[in-house]
Amino acid sequence: MIFRLIFILGIIVFLGGGEAAAQGPYPPPAGQPGTTAMYKDSSDFIAWAVTCSVSRGWMDIADTALGKVSYGTSSYATGKADNSVVSLGDGGTAVLTFNGYLYNGPGPDFAVFENSFSDDFLELAFVEVSSDQINYIRFPAVSLTQDTLQTGTFGTLDATNIHNLAGKYRAGYGTPFDLDDLKDSANINVDSIVSIRIIDVIGSVNPAYASFDSQGHIVNDPYPT
């Protein structure tokens, strides 16, 4: 995957990861009625990530002889969302920080940008936040995409089947996250968030390698990429 985060905020990173399923219950792609996509030039964004630390994942977790990904540098994930990207690879992570801290205000509190060229070629990632840079709490992600048939390298997904996963929207449009979703979680202060962690969804439907959502579903996205 490729991503970028915003501080309502801003970041981009490259995630490693069928056909789109029937319409689901979640908001549709950018530009459609009911979407929650946030354009990068929106005045809602008041700051952007200033540091990024990347731990690279494999090019293909099922064939580690291929090595790890290497495209881009961690600095590409900081500053205002643009066309620069950094590759995470299968299961790779990026930890981002910013000047000050995030707090749980009305509506979405930050957003994450990816570099998809279309509304349905979507490479996904989990998002976690921390108020102490030790304990990270994951947003309750949901993927209703079928998980019996592997979405191929150039396969597509339906955004309306995806919730609380970065990468839901095409380049230039951030996926918003609301800290209110985590207000009852232990080991976190949602009014003092100091870092955000992005974790690549592997995308494989093979249980040996799969990533699972908050409801125990396998998250199926383009694999291998």
Short mmCIF file of C-alpha atoms in Angstrom, two decimals:
data_model
loop_
_atom_site.label_atom_id
_atom_site.label_comp_id
_atom_site.label_asym_id
_atom_site.label_seq_id
_atom_site.Cartn_x
_atom_site.Cartn_y
_atom_site.Cartn_z
CA MET A 1 0.00 0.00 0.00
CA ILE A 2 0.92 3.65 -0.28
CA PHE A 3 -0.34 6.01 2.39
CA ARG A 4 -0.41 9.53 3.78
CA LEU A 5 -1.90 10.76 7.08
CA ILE A 6 -3.79 13.88 8.10
CA PHE A 7 -4.19 15.73 11.41
CA ILE A 8 -7.50 17.27 11.11
CA LEU A 9 -4.04 16.09 10.07
CA GLY A 10 -2.33 14.53 7.02
CA ILE A 11 -0.21 11.25 5.82
CA ILE A 12 0.55 8.73 2.51
CA VAL A 13 2.03 4.99 2.56
CA PHE A 14 2.28 2.09 0.06
CA LEU A 15 0.49 -1.04 1.31
CA GLY A 16 1.22 -4.47 -0.06
CA GLY A 17 -1.83 -6.49 -0.89
CA GLY A 18 -11.72 -10.41 -7.40
CA GLU A 19 -14.14 -8.51 -8.24
CA ALA A 20 -16.14 -5.97 -6.29
CA ALA A 21 -19.05 -7.48 -4.40
CA ALA A 22 -22.64 -6.24 -4.28
CA GLN A 23 -23.17 -2.90 -2.56
CA GLY A 24 -22.63 -2.98 1.18
CA PRO A 25 -23.79 -0.81 4.11
CA TYR A 26 -20.86 1.62 4.35
CA PRO A 27 -20.19 4.96 2.62
CA PRO A 28 -19.47 4.88 -1.14
CA PRO A 29 -16.43 6.13 -3.10
CA ALA A 30 -15.34 9.77 -3.28
CA GLY A 31 -17.69 12.01 -5.21
CA GLN A 32 -20.78 9.90 -4.62
CA PRO A 33 -23.73 10.89 -2.39
CA GLY A 34 -23.11 9.81 1.19
CA THR A 35 -19.33 9.45 0.88
CA THR A 36 -17.13 10.36 3.84
CA ALA A 37 -14.02 10.90 1.66
CA MET A 38 -12.09 14.05 2.55
CA TYR A 39 -10.31 15.97 -0.19
CA LYS A 40 -6.68 16.81 0.51
CA ASP A 41 -7.23 20.56 0.03
CA SER A 42 -10.11 20.70 2.51
CA SER A 43 -9.87 23.51 5.06
CA ASP A 44 -10.70 20.90 7.72
CA PHE A 45 -7.06 19.83 7.66
CA ILE A 46 -5.05 21.99 10.00
CA ALA A 47 -1.77 20.05 10.24
CA TRP A 48 0.10 17.07 8.81
CA ALA A 49 2.39 14.34 10.11
CA VAL A 50 5.96 15.53 10.74
CA THR A 51 7.81 12.24 11.37
CA CYS A 52 7.44 8.71 10.07
CA SER A 53 9.21 5.48 11.03
CA VAL A 54 8.71 2.54 8.66
CA SER A 55 9.20 -1.18 9.26
CA ARG A 56 9.16 -2.83 5.83
CA GLY A 57 7.20 -5.97 5.04
CA TRP A 58 7.74 -8.72 2.48
CA MET A 59 7.11 -8.32 -1.23
CA ASP A 60 5.10 -11.54 -0.90
CA ILE A 61 4.68 -13.07 2.53
CA ALA A 62 4.19 -16.49 0.93
CA ASP A 63 7.56 -16.22 -0.86
CA THR A 64 10.00 -14.46 1.44
CA ALA A 65 12.88 -15.31 -0.89
CA LEU A 66 11.74 -12.29 -2.91
CA GLY A 67 12.86 -10.08 -0.04
CA LYS A 68 11.27 -6.97 1.42
CA VAL A 69 9.90 -3.92 -0.34
CA SER A 70 12.07 -0.84 -0.63
CA TYR A 71 10.26 1.82 -2.64
CA GLY A 72 10.21 5.35 -1.24
CA THR A 73 11.57 6.85 1.96
CA SER A 74 9.77 7.41 5.24
CA SER A 75 9.80 11.19 4.75
CA TYR A 76 7.47 10.72 1.78
CA ALA A 77 4.70 9.93 4.26
CA THR A 78 4.96 13.31 6.01
CA GLY A 79 3.60 16.70 5.06
CA LYS A 80 0.55 17.45 2.96
CA ALA A 81 -0.83 14.59 0.87
CA ASP A 82 0.67 14.56 -2.63
CA ASN A 83 1.93 11.97 -5.12
CA SER A 84 4.95 10.82 -3.08
CA VAL A 85 4.61 7.37 -1.52
CA VAL A 86 6.47 4.85 0.60
CA SER A 87 6.00 1.11 0.26
CA LEU A 88 5.13 -0.93 3.37
CA GLY A 89 4.91 -4.44 1.93
CA ASP A 90 2.97 -7.37 3.35
CA GLY A 91 2.30 -6.64 7.01
CA GLY A 92 4.65 -3.64 7.05
CA THR A 93 4.06 -0.76 9.45
CA ALA A 94 4.52 2.99 9.64
CA VAL A 95 4.38 5.05 12.83
CA LEU A 96 3.66 8.74 12.43
CA THR A 97 3.87 11.66 14.82
CA PHE A 98 3.02 15.34 14.58
CA ASN A 99 3.50 18.61 16.40
CA GLY A 100 1.23 18.54 19.43
CA TYR A 101 -1.41 15.87 19.88
CA LEU A 102 -4.81 14.80 18.57
CA TYR A 103 -7.98 14.88 20.65
CA ASN A 104 -11.50 13.56 20.31
CA GLY A 105 -13.45 16.45 18.82
CA PRO A 106 -16.81 16.48 17.01
CA GLY A 107 -16.78 14.22 13.95
CA PRO A 108 -13.63 12.75 12.36
CA ASP A 109 -10.32 13.66 13.96
CA PHE A 110 -7.80 12.64 11.30
CA ALA A 111 -7.62 10.91 7.94
CA VAL A 112 -5.26 8.63 6.04
CA PHE A 113 -4.52 8.92 2.32
CA GLU A 114 -3.55 6.18 -0.12
CA ASN A 115 -2.52 6.38 -3.79
CA SER A 116 -5.16 4.31 -5.60
CA PHE A 117 -5.74 5.37 -9.20
CA SER A 118 -9.44 4.36 -9.12
CA ASP A 119 -12.44 3.99 -6.83
CA ASP A 120 -12.25 0.20 -6.73
CA PHE A 121 -8.56 -0.76 -6.84
CA LEU A 122 -8.11 -0.52 -3.10
CA GLU A 123 -5.16 -1.62 -0.95
CA LEU A 124 -6.08 -1.51 2.71
CA ALA A 125 -4.46 -0.97 6.09
CA PHE A 126 -5.39 -1.12 9.75
CA VAL A 127 -5.07 2.08 11.78
CA GLU A 128 -4.04 2.25 15.43
CA VAL A 129 -3.45 5.19 17.78
CA SER A 130 -1.48 5.68 20.99
CA SER A 131 -1.34 8.24 23.77
CA ASP A 132 1.95 6.91 25.18
CA GLN A 133 3.74 5.39 22.12
CA ILE A 134 3.65 2.04 23.92
CA ASN A 135 0.04 0.89 23.83
CA TYR A 136 -1.60 1.07 20.40
CA ILE A 137 -5.35 0.63 20.07
CA ARG A 138 -6.80 -0.45 16.72
CA PHE A 139 -9.88 1.10 15.16
CA PRO A 140 -12.63 -1.54 14.78
CA ALA A 141 -12.18 -2.33 11.10
CA VAL A 142 -14.80 -4.23 9.12
CA SER A 143 -14.46 -5.94 5.73
CA LEU A 144 -17.59 -7.51 4.23
CA THR A 145 -15.82 -8.49 1.02
CA GLN A 146 -16.23 -12.21 0.32
CA ASP A 147 -13.22 -14.24 1.45
CA THR A 148 -13.55 -17.47 -0.54
CA LEU A 149 -12.12 -16.19 -3.84
CA GLN A 150 -8.78 -14.35 -3.72
CA THR A 151 -8.84 -10.79 -5.06
CA GLY A 152 -6.00 -10.83 -7.58
CA THR A 153 -3.16 -8.39 -8.11
CA PHE A 154 -5.32 -6.11 -10.25
CA GLY A 155 -8.65 -7.08 -8.68
CA THR A 156 -11.24 -4.64 -7.40
CA LEU A 157 -13.18 -4.03 -4.20
CA ASP A 158 -16.45 -2.28 -3.33
CA ALA A 159 -15.84 0.59 -0.89
CA THR A 160 -19.31 0.11 0.58
CA ASN A 161 -18.12 -3.17 2.08
CA ILE A 162 -15.22 -1.46 3.90
CA HIS A 163 -15.23 0.42 7.21
CA ASN A 164 -12.43 1.86 9.37
CA LEU A 165 -9.70 0.68 7.00
CA ALA A 166 -7.23 3.10 5.43
CA GLY A 167 -7.13 2.88 1.65
CA LYS A 168 -10.92 2.95 1.19
CA TYR A 169 -10.72 5.98 -1.11
CA ARG A 170 -8.74 6.90 -4.24
CA ALA A 171 -5.70 9.17 -4.30
CA GLY A 172 -6.35 12.70 -3.11
CA TYR A 173 -9.17 11.65 -0.79
CA GLY A 174 -8.52 10.65 2.81
CA THR A 175 -10.34 8.02 4.82
CA PRO A 176 -11.52 9.68 8.05
CA PHE A 177 -11.20 8.20 11.53
CA ASP A 178 -13.15 9.26 14.62
CA LEU A 179 -11.45 8.84 18.00
CA ASP A 180 -14.89 8.53 19.55
CA ASP A 181 -14.84 4.92 18.30
CA LEU A 182 -12.15 4.22 20.91
CA LYS A 183 -13.39 6.31 23.83
CA ASP A 184 -14.23 3.26 25.95
CA SER A 185 -10.95 1.44 25.23
CA ALA A 186 -8.41 0.73 27.96
CA ASN A 187 -4.80 1.98 27.93
CA ILE A 188 -5.50 5.07 25.86
CA ASN A 189 -6.47 8.72 26.32
CA VAL A 190 -8.41 9.75 23.22
CA ASP A 191 -7.85 13.40 24.10
CA SER A 192 -4.06 13.06 23.98
CA ILE A 193 -3.07 10.99 20.93
CA VAL A 194 0.63 11.37 20.13
CA SER A 195 1.19 8.78 17.38
CA ILE A 196 -0.63 6.80 14.71
CA ARG A 197 0.39 3.39 13.42
CA ILE A 198 -0.55 2.11 9.96
CA ILE A 199 -0.39 -1.67 9.43
CA ASP A 200 -0.63 -3.17 5.97
CA VAL A 201 -3.46 -5.61 5.34
CA ILE A 202 -1.77 -8.60 3.73
CA GLY A 203 -4.84 -9.36 1.61
CA SER A 204 -4.38 -13.11 1.25
CA VAL A 205 -7.41 -15.30 1.96
CA ASN A 206 -5.09 -18.13 2.99
CA PRO A 207 -5.63 -18.40 6.78
CA ALA A 208 -1.89 -18.99 7.22
CA TYR A 209 -1.15 -15.44 6.03
CA ALA A 210 -4.48 -13.61 6.28
CA SER A 211 -5.30 -10.41 8.16
CA PHE A 212 -8.55 -10.41 10.15
CA ASP A 213 -10.97 -7.58 10.88
CA SER A 214 -12.63 -6.76 14.22
CA GLN A 215 -15.39 -9.30 13.54
CA GLY A 216 -13.06 -12.15 12.65
CA HIS A 217 -13.51 -11.85 8.88
CA ILE A 218 -10.52 -12.37 6.60
CA VAL A 219 -9.74 -9.06 4.88
CA ASN A 220 -9.50 -9.81 1.16
CA ASP A 221 -7.68 -7.21 -0.94
CA PRO A 222 -5.41 -7.31 -4.03
CA TYR A 223 -2.78 -10.01 -3.50
CA PRO A 224 0.01 -10.34 -4.31
CA THR A 225 0.93 -6.73 -5.12
#
